[in-house]
Amino acid sequence: MSIKEFCNLNLFKKCREYGVSVWQCPQFLFLIMGIFTIIAIIAISFIGRYFADPVIVIFILLGVTLLLFIINFIIVHSFERVVETLKSKSEFISIMSHRLRTPISINKWQLNLFSTEENHEKEEVDELIHGVNEQNEEMLRIVNDLLEINHIESNSIVLIKESFSLKELVEKITKPFNIQVFATDNLLNVFADKIKIKNVLNHIINNALSYGSEKEKISIDIKEDRNKIRCSVHDYGIGILKEDEKNIFRKFFRSKSSKENKFGGIGVGLYISKHVVEASGGEMGFNSSKENGTTFWFTLPILKIDK
Amino acid sequence: MINKKILIIEDEENFQKTLSETLRKDGFEVFSALDGEQGIKMVKKELPNLVLLDLILPKKDGFEVLREMKADAILGKIPVIVLTNLEGGQDIERVLSLGARTYLVKANYSLQEVVGKIEEIFKSL
């Protein structure tokens, strides 16, 4: 390490970069141990001078050694935390790159096939454009998820809040699916990021469509609940396994049934949705049972008009 | 001349479609399965000359399909090309040790190159 680097050493900045708190940060803990060791040496030599009894000195030495041992243990543990953070970042890059490879390869092969043929019919051209467009949208979704996760992890979700009717947004999204929407009359507007809430709704509704056993039975309730608007999406599907419940909002978590049936996705939708809803000042949760299916719900703050 | 039979076990319909169309144009008889379970059933029923196998599949993954095929005296002789977007050192070693002929990463190969690999394998038989 050069002198310049040493002078620029900002422990708190370094710890932030590692993504751990100072008490879990190796650099900071090393500094604390250094200070403690110096104080301990001075204190023991001072005590040794004035208390000639070697038994007392031995006990004090033992105590100091024990404390140093504990600090060392914490330092090793903090290294583990840093390694875990790095491991999760590398896992994240690997999962996202694999997911991006699918639409990229599909486009590549579709264009391959198209270029080997001559004299294309208009229908073929239209089909190709539609296919390439679809895969582009998928890539865009993946990259947006990626950016959103990055914002969540660095505590910097950007919300462009506006006043809008949640009922109208839900009706617009559900129009192609024949989903029943029940909303109480004269609902007030919510105040949130419309694009991000649209993504949250899309995700929950897609989940209901994938996991629900009878698609026509999906229903959505919108009502006022303690100064907030509450939206619940209910399906009569297979329900969430008890063992999966605690992990449902965890990043990259995919339930056993989703893997077996290949419902797609990589398990970031609910993780992002919960963080977006909470950053908007709402809450998100679910109720599920094998008999009655699953209800995902979230609340959003009502627009307050200052008079 | 009897056309060679190729079975594609692939759950992504876009891959399935482009690959089948290309292989049919090149004179192969093509069958397809959208999951591992259906894949094994089709292998037994059609006894193809070659199998193109994806690894991440619903119901039964590609590793399991390969293991079941290689455990059978007749099915074990059918050459298998693993065609996937998974690319871990361990995955490659695992499928090759299970008896796959070769391992191709979809993103790194054009359709024509995949056909080239298939023809190469048929020539070597």
GROMACS .gro file of C-alpha atoms in nm:
model
  432
    1MET     CA    1   0.000   0.000   0.000
    2SER     CA    2   0.146   0.336  -0.104
    3ILE     CA    3   0.163   0.634   0.135
    4LYS     CA    4  -0.097   0.817  -0.074
    5GLU     CA    5  -0.337   0.526  -0.047
    6PHE     CA    6  -0.276   0.510   0.328
    7CYS     CA    7  -0.350   0.881   0.368
    8ASN     CA    8  -0.670   0.846   0.165
    9LEU     CA    9  -0.785   0.553   0.374
   10ASN     CA   10  -1.141   0.628   0.474
   11LEU     CA   11  -1.255   0.336   0.685
   12PHE     CA   12  -1.622   0.427   0.684
   13LYS     CA   13  -1.626   0.465   0.306
   14LYS     CA   14  -1.450   0.130   0.265
   15CYS     CA   15  -1.702  -0.041   0.493
   16ARG     CA   16  -1.991   0.111   0.296
   17GLU     CA   17  -1.839  -0.021  -0.027
   18TYR     CA   18  -1.827  -0.370   0.122
   19GLY     CA   19  -2.196  -0.340   0.203
   20VAL     CA   20  -2.153  -0.420   0.575
   21SER     CA   21  -2.181  -0.211   0.892
   22VAL     CA   22  -1.863  -0.081   1.062
   23TRP     CA   23  -1.892  -0.344   1.336
   24GLN     CA   24  -1.887  -0.612   1.067
   25CYS     CA   25  -1.610  -0.448   0.866
   26PRO     CA   26  -1.261  -0.607   0.889
   27GLN     CA   27  -1.068  -0.279   0.843
   28PHE     CA   28  -1.250  -0.103   1.126
   29LEU     CA   29  -1.221  -0.402   1.358
   30PHE     CA   30  -0.846  -0.423   1.291
   31LEU     CA   31  -0.812  -0.061   1.398
   32ILE     CA   32  -1.009  -0.126   1.717
   33MET     CA   33  -0.795  -0.432   1.794
   34GLY     CA   34  -0.476  -0.231   1.738
   35ILE     CA   35  -0.589   0.042   1.976
   36PHE     CA   36  -0.702  -0.215   2.232
   37THR     CA   37  -0.368  -0.403   2.213
   38ILE     CA   38  -0.167  -0.081   2.271
   39ILE     CA   39  -0.386   0.016   2.567
   40ALA     CA   40  -0.362  -0.339   2.707
   41ILE     CA   41   0.022  -0.344   2.687
   42ILE     CA   42   0.051  -0.004   2.859
   43ALA     CA   43  -0.205  -0.101   3.123
   44ILE     CA   44  -0.037  -0.436   3.201
   45SER     CA   45   0.310  -0.281   3.232
   46PHE     CA   46   0.159  -0.014   3.459
   47ILE     CA   47  -0.019  -0.273   3.672
   48GLY     CA   48   0.294  -0.494   3.681
   49ARG     CA   49   0.489  -0.201   3.820
   50TYR     CA   50   0.251  -0.122   4.105
   51PHE     CA   51   0.106  -0.464   4.185
   52ALA     CA   52   0.399  -0.696   4.237
   53ASP     CA   53   0.169  -0.996   4.297
   54PRO     CA   54   0.231  -1.220   3.990
   55VAL     CA   55  -0.103  -1.402   4.039
   56ILE     CA   56  -0.297  -1.081   3.979
   57VAL     CA   57  -0.084  -0.999   3.672
   58ILE     CA   58  -0.143  -1.351   3.533
   59PHE     CA   59  -0.521  -1.313   3.578
   60ILE     CA   60  -0.519  -0.974   3.409
   61LEU     CA   61  -0.310  -1.117   3.122
   62LEU     CA   62  -0.556  -1.405   3.086
   63GLY     CA   63  -0.848  -1.158   3.074
   64VAL     CA   64  -0.678  -0.946   2.807
   65THR     CA   65  -0.593  -1.257   2.601
   66LEU     CA   66  -0.956  -1.367   2.620
   67LEU     CA   67  -1.073  -1.026   2.500
   68LEU     CA   68  -0.823  -1.031   2.211
   69PHE     CA   69  -0.945  -1.379   2.124
   70ILE     CA   70  -1.305  -1.254   2.110
   71ILE     CA   71  -1.211  -0.956   1.890
   72ASN     CA   72  -1.018  -1.190   1.659
   73PHE     CA   73  -1.321  -1.414   1.635
   74ILE     CA   74  -1.539  -1.117   1.540
   75ILE     CA   75  -1.285  -1.014   1.273
   76VAL     CA   76  -1.285  -1.362   1.117
   77HIS     CA   77  -1.664  -1.357   1.125
   78SER     CA   78  -1.667  -1.015   0.956
   79PHE     CA   79  -1.448  -1.153   0.677
   80GLU     CA   80  -1.707  -1.424   0.628
   81ARG     CA   81  -1.976  -1.156   0.589
   82VAL     CA   82  -1.772  -0.973   0.325
   83VAL     CA   83  -1.712  -1.300   0.138
   84GLU     CA   84  -2.086  -1.384   0.157
   85THR     CA   85  -2.174  -1.042   0.013
   86LEU     CA   86  -1.929  -1.097  -0.273
   87LYS     CA   87  -2.064  -1.448  -0.328
   88SER     CA   88  -2.422  -1.321  -0.349
   89LYS     CA   89  -2.313  -1.051  -0.599
   90SER     CA   90  -2.144  -1.312  -0.817
   91GLU     CA   91  -2.451  -1.540  -0.790
   92PHE     CA   92  -2.663  -1.241  -0.896
   93ILE     CA   93  -2.449  -1.172  -1.205
   94SER     CA   94  -2.454  -1.540  -1.299
   95ILE     CA   95  -2.835  -1.577  -1.269
   96MET     CA   96  -2.907  -1.255  -1.455
   97SER     CA   97  -2.663  -1.331  -1.738
   98HIS     CA   98  -2.813  -1.675  -1.784
   99ARG     CA   99  -3.157  -1.522  -1.798
  100LEU     CA  100  -3.048  -1.266  -2.055
  101ARG     CA  101  -2.895  -1.535  -2.272
  102THR     CA  102  -3.235  -1.690  -2.353
  103PRO     CA  103  -3.395  -1.391  -2.535
  104ILE     CA  104  -3.062  -1.304  -2.697
  105SER     CA  105  -3.020  -1.660  -2.834
  106ILE     CA  106  -3.384  -1.675  -2.947
  107ASN     CA  107  -3.338  -1.354  -3.147
  108LYS     CA  108  -3.012  -1.484  -3.287
  109TRP     CA  109  -3.172  -1.808  -3.408
  110GLN     CA  110  -3.485  -1.636  -3.542
  111LEU     CA  111  -3.267  -1.401  -3.749
  112ASN     CA  112  -3.048  -1.698  -3.856
  113LEU     CA  113  -3.351  -1.882  -3.987
  114PHE     CA  114  -3.487  -1.574  -4.160
  115SER     CA  115  -3.158  -1.496  -4.333
  116THR     CA  116  -3.126  -1.846  -4.479
  117GLU     CA  117  -3.454  -1.807  -4.665
  118GLU     CA  118  -3.527  -1.592  -4.967
  119ASN     CA  119  -3.841  -1.422  -5.100
  120HIS     CA  120  -4.017  -1.375  -4.769
  121GLU     CA  121  -4.393  -1.349  -4.752
  122LYS     CA  122  -4.531  -1.049  -4.564
  123GLU     CA  123  -4.667  -1.280  -4.294
  124GLU     CA  124  -4.320  -1.421  -4.232
  125VAL     CA  125  -4.172  -1.073  -4.196
  126ASP     CA  126  -4.451  -0.975  -3.957
  127GLU     CA  127  -4.395  -1.288  -3.753
  128LEU     CA  128  -4.022  -1.218  -3.729
  129ILE     CA  129  -4.077  -0.857  -3.623
  130HIS     CA  130  -4.330  -0.969  -3.363
  131GLY     CA  131  -4.091  -1.237  -3.232
  132VAL     CA  132  -3.788  -1.007  -3.213
  133ASN     CA  133  -3.999  -0.740  -3.048
  134GLU     CA  134  -4.124  -0.985  -2.786
  135GLN     CA  135  -3.771  -1.092  -2.697
  136ASN     CA  136  -3.658  -0.728  -2.683
  137GLU     CA  137  -3.935  -0.658  -2.431
  138GLU     CA  138  -3.818  -0.957  -2.226
  139MET     CA  139  -3.459  -0.825  -2.229
  140LEU     CA  140  -3.582  -0.484  -2.121
  141ARG     CA  141  -3.775  -0.641  -1.833
  142ILE     CA  142  -3.464  -0.829  -1.718
  143VAL     CA  143  -3.244  -0.519  -1.733
  144ASN     CA  144  -3.508  -0.316  -1.547
  145ASP     CA  145  -3.523  -0.585  -1.277
  146LEU     CA  146  -3.147  -0.575  -1.256
  147LEU     CA  147  -3.140  -0.198  -1.207
  148GLU     CA  148  -3.423  -0.212  -0.956
  149ILE     CA  149  -3.242  -0.473  -0.746
  150ASN     CA  150  -2.932  -0.260  -0.756
  151HIS     CA  151  -3.133   0.042  -0.634
  152ILE     CA  152  -3.291  -0.164  -0.357
  153GLU     CA  153  -2.957  -0.295  -0.235
  154SER     CA  154  -2.796   0.047  -0.229
  155ASN     CA  155  -3.105   0.198  -0.059
  156SER     CA  156  -3.167   0.433  -0.348
  157ILE     CA  157  -3.504   0.340  -0.500
  158VAL     CA  158  -3.615   0.629  -0.719
  159LEU     CA  159  -3.989   0.697  -0.703
  160ILE     CA  160  -4.161   0.946  -0.930
  161LYS     CA  161  -4.484   0.985  -0.735
  162GLU     CA  162  -4.811   1.106  -0.882
  163SER     CA  163  -5.178   1.088  -0.800
  164PHE     CA  164  -5.369   0.817  -0.987
  165SER     CA  165  -5.665   0.586  -0.956
  166LEU     CA  166  -5.552   0.237  -0.859
  167LYS     CA  167  -5.888   0.100  -0.975
  168GLU     CA  168  -5.842   0.239  -1.328
  169LEU     CA  169  -5.488   0.101  -1.346
  170VAL     CA  170  -5.604  -0.244  -1.231
  171GLU     CA  171  -5.892  -0.244  -1.483
  172LYS     CA  172  -5.654  -0.151  -1.764
  173ILE     CA  173  -5.409  -0.431  -1.678
  174THR     CA  174  -5.677  -0.698  -1.629
  175LYS     CA  175  -5.876  -0.614  -1.944
  176PRO     CA  176  -5.723  -0.887  -2.165
  177PHE     CA  177  -5.760  -1.157  -1.897
  178ASN     CA  178  -6.126  -1.154  -1.801
  179ILE     CA  179  -6.045  -1.109  -1.431
  180GLN     CA  180  -6.319  -0.982  -1.201
  181VAL     CA  181  -6.240  -0.653  -1.028
  182PHE     CA  182  -6.444  -0.550  -0.721
  183ALA     CA  183  -6.390  -0.194  -0.604
  184THR     CA  184  -6.582   0.016  -0.352
  185ASP     CA  185  -6.740   0.336  -0.486
  186ASN     CA  186  -6.570   0.676  -0.469
  187LEU     CA  187  -6.225   0.547  -0.394
  188LEU     CA  188  -5.965   0.819  -0.345
  189ASN     CA  189  -5.653   0.835  -0.560
  190VAL     CA  190  -5.329   0.684  -0.436
  191PHE     CA  191  -5.000   0.874  -0.436
  192ALA     CA  192  -4.721   0.656  -0.573
  193ASP     CA  193  -4.500   0.580  -0.874
  194LYS     CA  194  -4.752   0.465  -1.135
  195ILE     CA  195  -4.504   0.277  -1.358
  196LYS     CA  196  -4.354   0.089  -1.064
  197ILE     CA  197  -4.695   0.002  -0.917
  198LYS     CA  198  -4.802  -0.118  -1.262
  199ASN     CA  199  -4.504  -0.356  -1.255
  200VAL     CA  200  -4.602  -0.474  -0.905
  201LEU     CA  201  -4.958  -0.544  -1.027
  202ASN     CA  202  -4.833  -0.715  -1.343
  203HIS     CA  203  -4.616  -0.940  -1.134
  204ILE     CA  204  -4.886  -1.040  -0.884
  205ILE     CA  205  -5.145  -1.093  -1.160
  206ASN     CA  206  -4.903  -1.301  -1.369
  207ASN     CA  207  -4.832  -1.514  -1.062
  208ALA     CA  208  -5.206  -1.564  -1.008
  209LEU     CA  209  -5.252  -1.657  -1.375
  210SER     CA  210  -4.961  -1.905  -1.360
  211TYR     CA  211  -5.041  -2.070  -1.028
  212GLY     CA  212  -5.419  -2.040  -1.026
  213SER     CA  213  -5.592  -2.363  -1.123
  214GLU     CA  214  -5.899  -2.191  -1.269
  215LYS     CA  215  -5.797  -1.876  -1.449
  216GLU     CA  216  -6.150  -1.744  -1.472
  217LYS     CA  217  -6.177  -1.746  -1.093
  218ILE     CA  218  -5.908  -1.488  -1.024
  219SER     CA  219  -6.052  -1.185  -0.852
  220ILE     CA  220  -5.919  -0.850  -0.737
  221ASP     CA  221  -6.057  -0.642  -0.448
  222ILE     CA  222  -5.980  -0.274  -0.402
  223LYS     CA  223  -6.099  -0.089  -0.095
  224GLU     CA  224  -6.005   0.177   0.157
  225ASP     CA  225  -5.837   0.045   0.468
  226ARG     CA  226  -5.715   0.268   0.750
  227ASN     CA  227  -5.621   0.574   0.541
  228LYS     CA  228  -5.472   0.359   0.269
  229ILE     CA  229  -5.600   0.184  -0.043
  230ARG     CA  230  -5.572  -0.193  -0.018
  231CYS     CA  231  -5.555  -0.411  -0.327
  232SER     CA  232  -5.587  -0.792  -0.296
  233VAL     CA  233  -5.536  -1.039  -0.580
  234HIS     CA  234  -5.692  -1.376  -0.512
  235ASP     CA  235  -5.641  -1.705  -0.695
  236TYR     CA  236  -5.783  -2.053  -0.631
  237GLY     CA  237  -5.456  -2.223  -0.712
  238ILE     CA  238  -5.226  -2.472  -0.545
  239GLY     CA  239  -5.141  -2.242  -0.253
  240ILE     CA  240  -4.797  -2.180  -0.108
  241LEU     CA  241  -4.625  -2.463   0.080
  242LYS     CA  242  -4.580  -2.393   0.455
  243GLU     CA  243  -4.204  -2.444   0.422
  244ASP     CA  244  -4.188  -2.183   0.142
  245GLU     CA  245  -4.387  -1.912   0.320
  246LYS     CA  246  -4.093  -1.753   0.502
  247ASN     CA  247  -3.892  -1.731   0.179
  248ILE     CA  248  -4.158  -1.594  -0.056
  249PHE     CA  249  -4.017  -1.239  -0.061
  250ARG     CA  250  -3.653  -1.348  -0.064
  251LYS     CA  251  -3.442  -1.260  -0.367
  252PHE     CA  252  -3.399  -1.544  -0.621
  253PHE     CA  253  -3.637  -1.768  -0.427
  254ARG     CA  254  -3.844  -1.999  -0.646
  255SER     CA  255  -4.085  -2.246  -0.493
  256LYS     CA  256  -4.058  -2.617  -0.566
  257SER     CA  257  -4.380  -2.609  -0.768
  258SER     CA  258  -4.261  -2.319  -0.983
  259LYS     CA  259  -3.944  -2.508  -1.073
  260GLU     CA  260  -4.129  -2.833  -1.146
  261ASN     CA  261  -4.381  -2.667  -1.371
  262LYS     CA  262  -4.132  -2.421  -1.519
  263PHE     CA  263  -4.347  -2.114  -1.468
  264GLY     CA  264  -4.053  -1.901  -1.573
  265GLY     CA  265  -3.894  -1.615  -1.386
  266ILE     CA  266  -3.599  -1.621  -1.156
  267GLY     CA  267  -3.760  -1.520  -0.831
  268VAL     CA  268  -3.706  -1.145  -0.817
  269GLY     CA  269  -4.058  -1.015  -0.888
  270LEU     CA  270  -4.200  -1.043  -0.537
  271TYR     CA  271  -3.872  -0.925  -0.383
  272ILE     CA  272  -3.880  -0.608  -0.596
  273SER     CA  273  -4.258  -0.561  -0.547
  274LYS     CA  274  -4.236  -0.569  -0.167
  275HIS     CA  275  -3.951  -0.317  -0.161
  276VAL     CA  276  -4.129  -0.083  -0.405
  277VAL     CA  277  -4.454  -0.095  -0.204
  278GLU     CA  278  -4.272  -0.034   0.126
  279ALA     CA  279  -4.065   0.251  -0.021
  280SER     CA  280  -4.398   0.404  -0.135
  281GLY     CA  281  -4.522   0.403   0.224
  282GLY     CA  282  -4.737   0.089   0.197
  283GLU     CA  283  -4.722  -0.272   0.308
  284MET     CA  284  -4.732  -0.602   0.124
  285GLY     CA  285  -4.818  -0.955   0.235
  286PHE     CA  286  -5.008  -1.272   0.152
  287ASN     CA  287  -5.245  -1.535   0.292
  288SER     CA  288  -5.242  -1.881   0.150
  289SER     CA  289  -5.393  -2.224   0.202
  290LYS     CA  290  -5.411  -2.540  -0.006
  291GLU     CA  291  -5.793  -2.534  -0.002
  292ASN     CA  292  -5.859  -2.166  -0.071
  293GLY     CA  293  -5.565  -2.061  -0.286
  294THR     CA  294  -5.350  -1.755  -0.237
  295THR     CA  295  -5.419  -1.385  -0.184
  296PHE     CA  296  -5.141  -1.134  -0.235
  297TRP     CA  297  -5.225  -0.789  -0.104
  298PHE     CA  298  -5.061  -0.450  -0.081
  299THR     CA  299  -5.157  -0.108   0.050
  300LEU     CA  300  -5.067   0.237  -0.084
  301PRO     CA  301  -5.104   0.580   0.077
  302ILE     CA  302  -5.395   0.799  -0.027
  303LEU     CA  303  -5.318   1.136  -0.183
  304LYS     CA  304  -5.341   1.398   0.091
  305ILE     CA  305  -5.461   1.737  -0.028
  306ASP     CA  306  -5.342   2.024   0.190
  307LYS     CA  307  -5.603   2.293   0.224
  308MET     CA  308  -3.300  -4.309  -4.841
  309ILE     CA  309  -3.464  -4.308  -4.500
  310ASN     CA  310  -3.445  -3.972  -4.324
  311LYS     CA  311  -3.258  -3.963  -3.994
  312LYS     CA  312  -3.482  -3.904  -3.694
  313ILE     CA  313  -3.396  -3.627  -3.446
  314LEU     CA  314  -3.576  -3.566  -3.117
  315ILE     CA  315  -3.557  -3.216  -2.967
  316ILE     CA  316  -3.625  -3.202  -2.592
  317GLU     CA  317  -3.664  -2.829  -2.528
  318ASP     CA  318  -3.921  -2.633  -2.328
  319GLU     CA  319  -3.871  -2.294  -2.491
  320GLU     CA  320  -4.106  -2.296  -2.789
  321ASN     CA  321  -3.913  -2.036  -2.987
  322PHE     CA  322  -3.596  -2.250  -2.980
  323GLN     CA  323  -3.802  -2.557  -3.058
  324LYS     CA  324  -3.964  -2.393  -3.360
  325THR     CA  325  -3.656  -2.241  -3.524
  326LEU     CA  326  -3.452  -2.558  -3.471
  327SER     CA  327  -3.724  -2.794  -3.603
  328GLU     CA  328  -3.782  -2.580  -3.911
  329THR     CA  329  -3.411  -2.567  -3.994
  330LEU     CA  330  -3.360  -2.942  -3.942
  331ARG     CA  331  -3.667  -3.030  -4.150
  332LYS     CA  332  -3.535  -2.816  -4.435
  333ASP     CA  333  -3.209  -3.007  -4.414
  334GLY     CA  334  -3.398  -3.330  -4.463
  335PHE     CA  335  -3.425  -3.465  -4.109
  336GLU     CA  336  -3.738  -3.610  -3.957
  337VAL     CA  337  -3.799  -3.405  -3.642
  338PHE     CA  338  -3.994  -3.484  -3.323
  339SER     CA  339  -4.019  -3.264  -3.022
  340ALA     CA  340  -4.092  -3.282  -2.650
  341LEU     CA  341  -4.154  -2.988  -2.419
  342ASP     CA  342  -4.048  -3.149  -2.089
  343GLY     CA  343  -3.823  -3.423  -1.956
  344GLU     CA  344  -4.097  -3.677  -1.887
  345GLN     CA  345  -4.245  -3.641  -2.234
  346GLY     CA  346  -3.889  -3.650  -2.370
  347ILE     CA  347  -3.815  -3.994  -2.222
  348LYS     CA  348  -4.149  -4.128  -2.349
  349MET     CA  349  -4.072  -3.999  -2.700
  350VAL     CA  350  -3.721  -4.148  -2.697
  351LYS     CA  351  -3.872  -4.490  -2.616
  352LYS     CA  352  -4.149  -4.456  -2.873
  353GLU     CA  353  -3.962  -4.307  -3.169
  354LEU     CA  354  -3.609  -4.444  -3.109
  355PRO     CA  355  -3.449  -4.140  -3.278
  356ASN     CA  356  -3.103  -4.143  -3.436
  357LEU     CA  357  -3.001  -3.843  -3.226
  358VAL     CA  358  -3.135  -3.641  -2.933
  359LEU     CA  359  -3.091  -3.266  -2.879
  360LEU     CA  360  -3.137  -3.212  -2.506
  361ASP     CA  361  -3.181  -2.896  -2.301
  362LEU     CA  362  -3.077  -2.914  -1.933
  363ILE     CA  363  -3.330  -2.696  -1.753
  364LEU     CA  364  -3.659  -2.869  -1.821
  365PRO     CA  365  -3.990  -2.899  -1.637
  366LYS     CA  366  -4.090  -3.223  -1.464
  367LYS     CA  367  -3.756  -3.399  -1.527
  368ASP     CA  368  -3.432  -3.211  -1.596
  369GLY     CA  369  -3.188  -3.290  -1.876
  370PHE     CA  370  -2.938  -3.459  -1.641
  371GLU     CA  371  -3.206  -3.707  -1.533
  372VAL     CA  372  -3.317  -3.773  -1.893
  373LEU     CA  373  -2.956  -3.840  -1.991
  374ARG     CA  374  -2.901  -4.071  -1.691
  375GLU     CA  375  -3.215  -4.273  -1.772
  376MET     CA  376  -3.122  -4.302  -2.138
  377LYS     CA  377  -2.768  -4.415  -2.065
  378ALA     CA  378  -2.890  -4.673  -1.811
  379ASP     CA  379  -3.087  -4.847  -2.086
  380ALA     CA  380  -2.905  -5.087  -2.321
  381ILE     CA  381  -3.081  -4.968  -2.639
  382LEU     CA  382  -3.148  -4.601  -2.559
  383GLY     CA  383  -2.794  -4.567  -2.425
  384LYS     CA  384  -2.655  -4.601  -2.777
  385ILE     CA  385  -2.843  -4.297  -2.912
  386PRO     CA  386  -2.603  -4.001  -2.935
  387VAL     CA  387  -2.710  -3.700  -2.728
  388ILE     CA  388  -2.610  -3.339  -2.792
  389VAL     CA  389  -2.671  -3.118  -2.490
  390LEU     CA  390  -2.795  -2.781  -2.614
  391THR     CA  391  -2.834  -2.533  -2.333
  392ASN     CA  392  -2.761  -2.186  -2.209
  393LEU     CA  393  -2.619  -2.314  -1.879
  394GLU     CA  394  -2.245  -2.283  -1.878
  395GLY     CA  395  -2.077  -2.399  -1.562
  396GLY     CA  396  -1.760  -2.605  -1.563
  397GLN     CA  397  -1.930  -2.859  -1.339
  398ASP     CA  398  -2.234  -2.888  -1.569
  399ILE     CA  399  -2.014  -2.958  -1.872
  400GLU     CA  400  -1.812  -3.223  -1.686
  401ARG     CA  401  -2.129  -3.378  -1.546
  402VAL     CA  402  -2.309  -3.423  -1.879
  403LEU     CA  403  -1.999  -3.547  -2.057
  404SER     CA  404  -1.937  -3.801  -1.780
  405LEU     CA  405  -2.303  -3.906  -1.809
  406GLY     CA  406  -2.236  -3.990  -2.173
  407ALA     CA  407  -2.342  -3.688  -2.383
  408ARG     CA  408  -2.156  -3.659  -2.715
  409THR     CA  409  -2.105  -3.286  -2.694
  410TYR     CA  410  -2.214  -2.973  -2.507
  411LEU     CA  411  -2.324  -2.667  -2.703
  412VAL     CA  412  -2.412  -2.328  -2.552
  413LYS     CA  413  -2.704  -2.191  -2.755
  414ALA     CA  414  -2.586  -1.831  -2.734
  415ASN     CA  415  -2.248  -1.924  -2.885
  416TYR     CA  416  -2.374  -2.119  -3.187
  417SER     CA  417  -2.572  -2.020  -3.492
  418LEU     CA  418  -2.843  -2.256  -3.622
  419GLN     CA  419  -2.615  -2.354  -3.912
  420GLU     CA  420  -2.334  -2.440  -3.671
  421VAL     CA  421  -2.569  -2.662  -3.468
  422VAL     CA  422  -2.672  -2.843  -3.788
  423GLY     CA  423  -2.301  -2.875  -3.874
  424LYS     CA  424  -2.235  -3.047  -3.538
  425ILE     CA  425  -2.527  -3.285  -3.594
  426GLU     CA  426  -2.397  -3.381  -3.939
  427GLU     CA  427  -2.048  -3.427  -3.796
  428ILE     CA  428  -2.184  -3.675  -3.541
  429PHE     CA  429  -2.382  -3.868  -3.803
  430LYS     CA  430  -2.071  -3.896  -4.021
  431SER     CA  431  -1.868  -4.034  -3.729
  432LEU     CA  432  -2.122  -4.308  -3.654
   0.00000   0.00000   0.00000
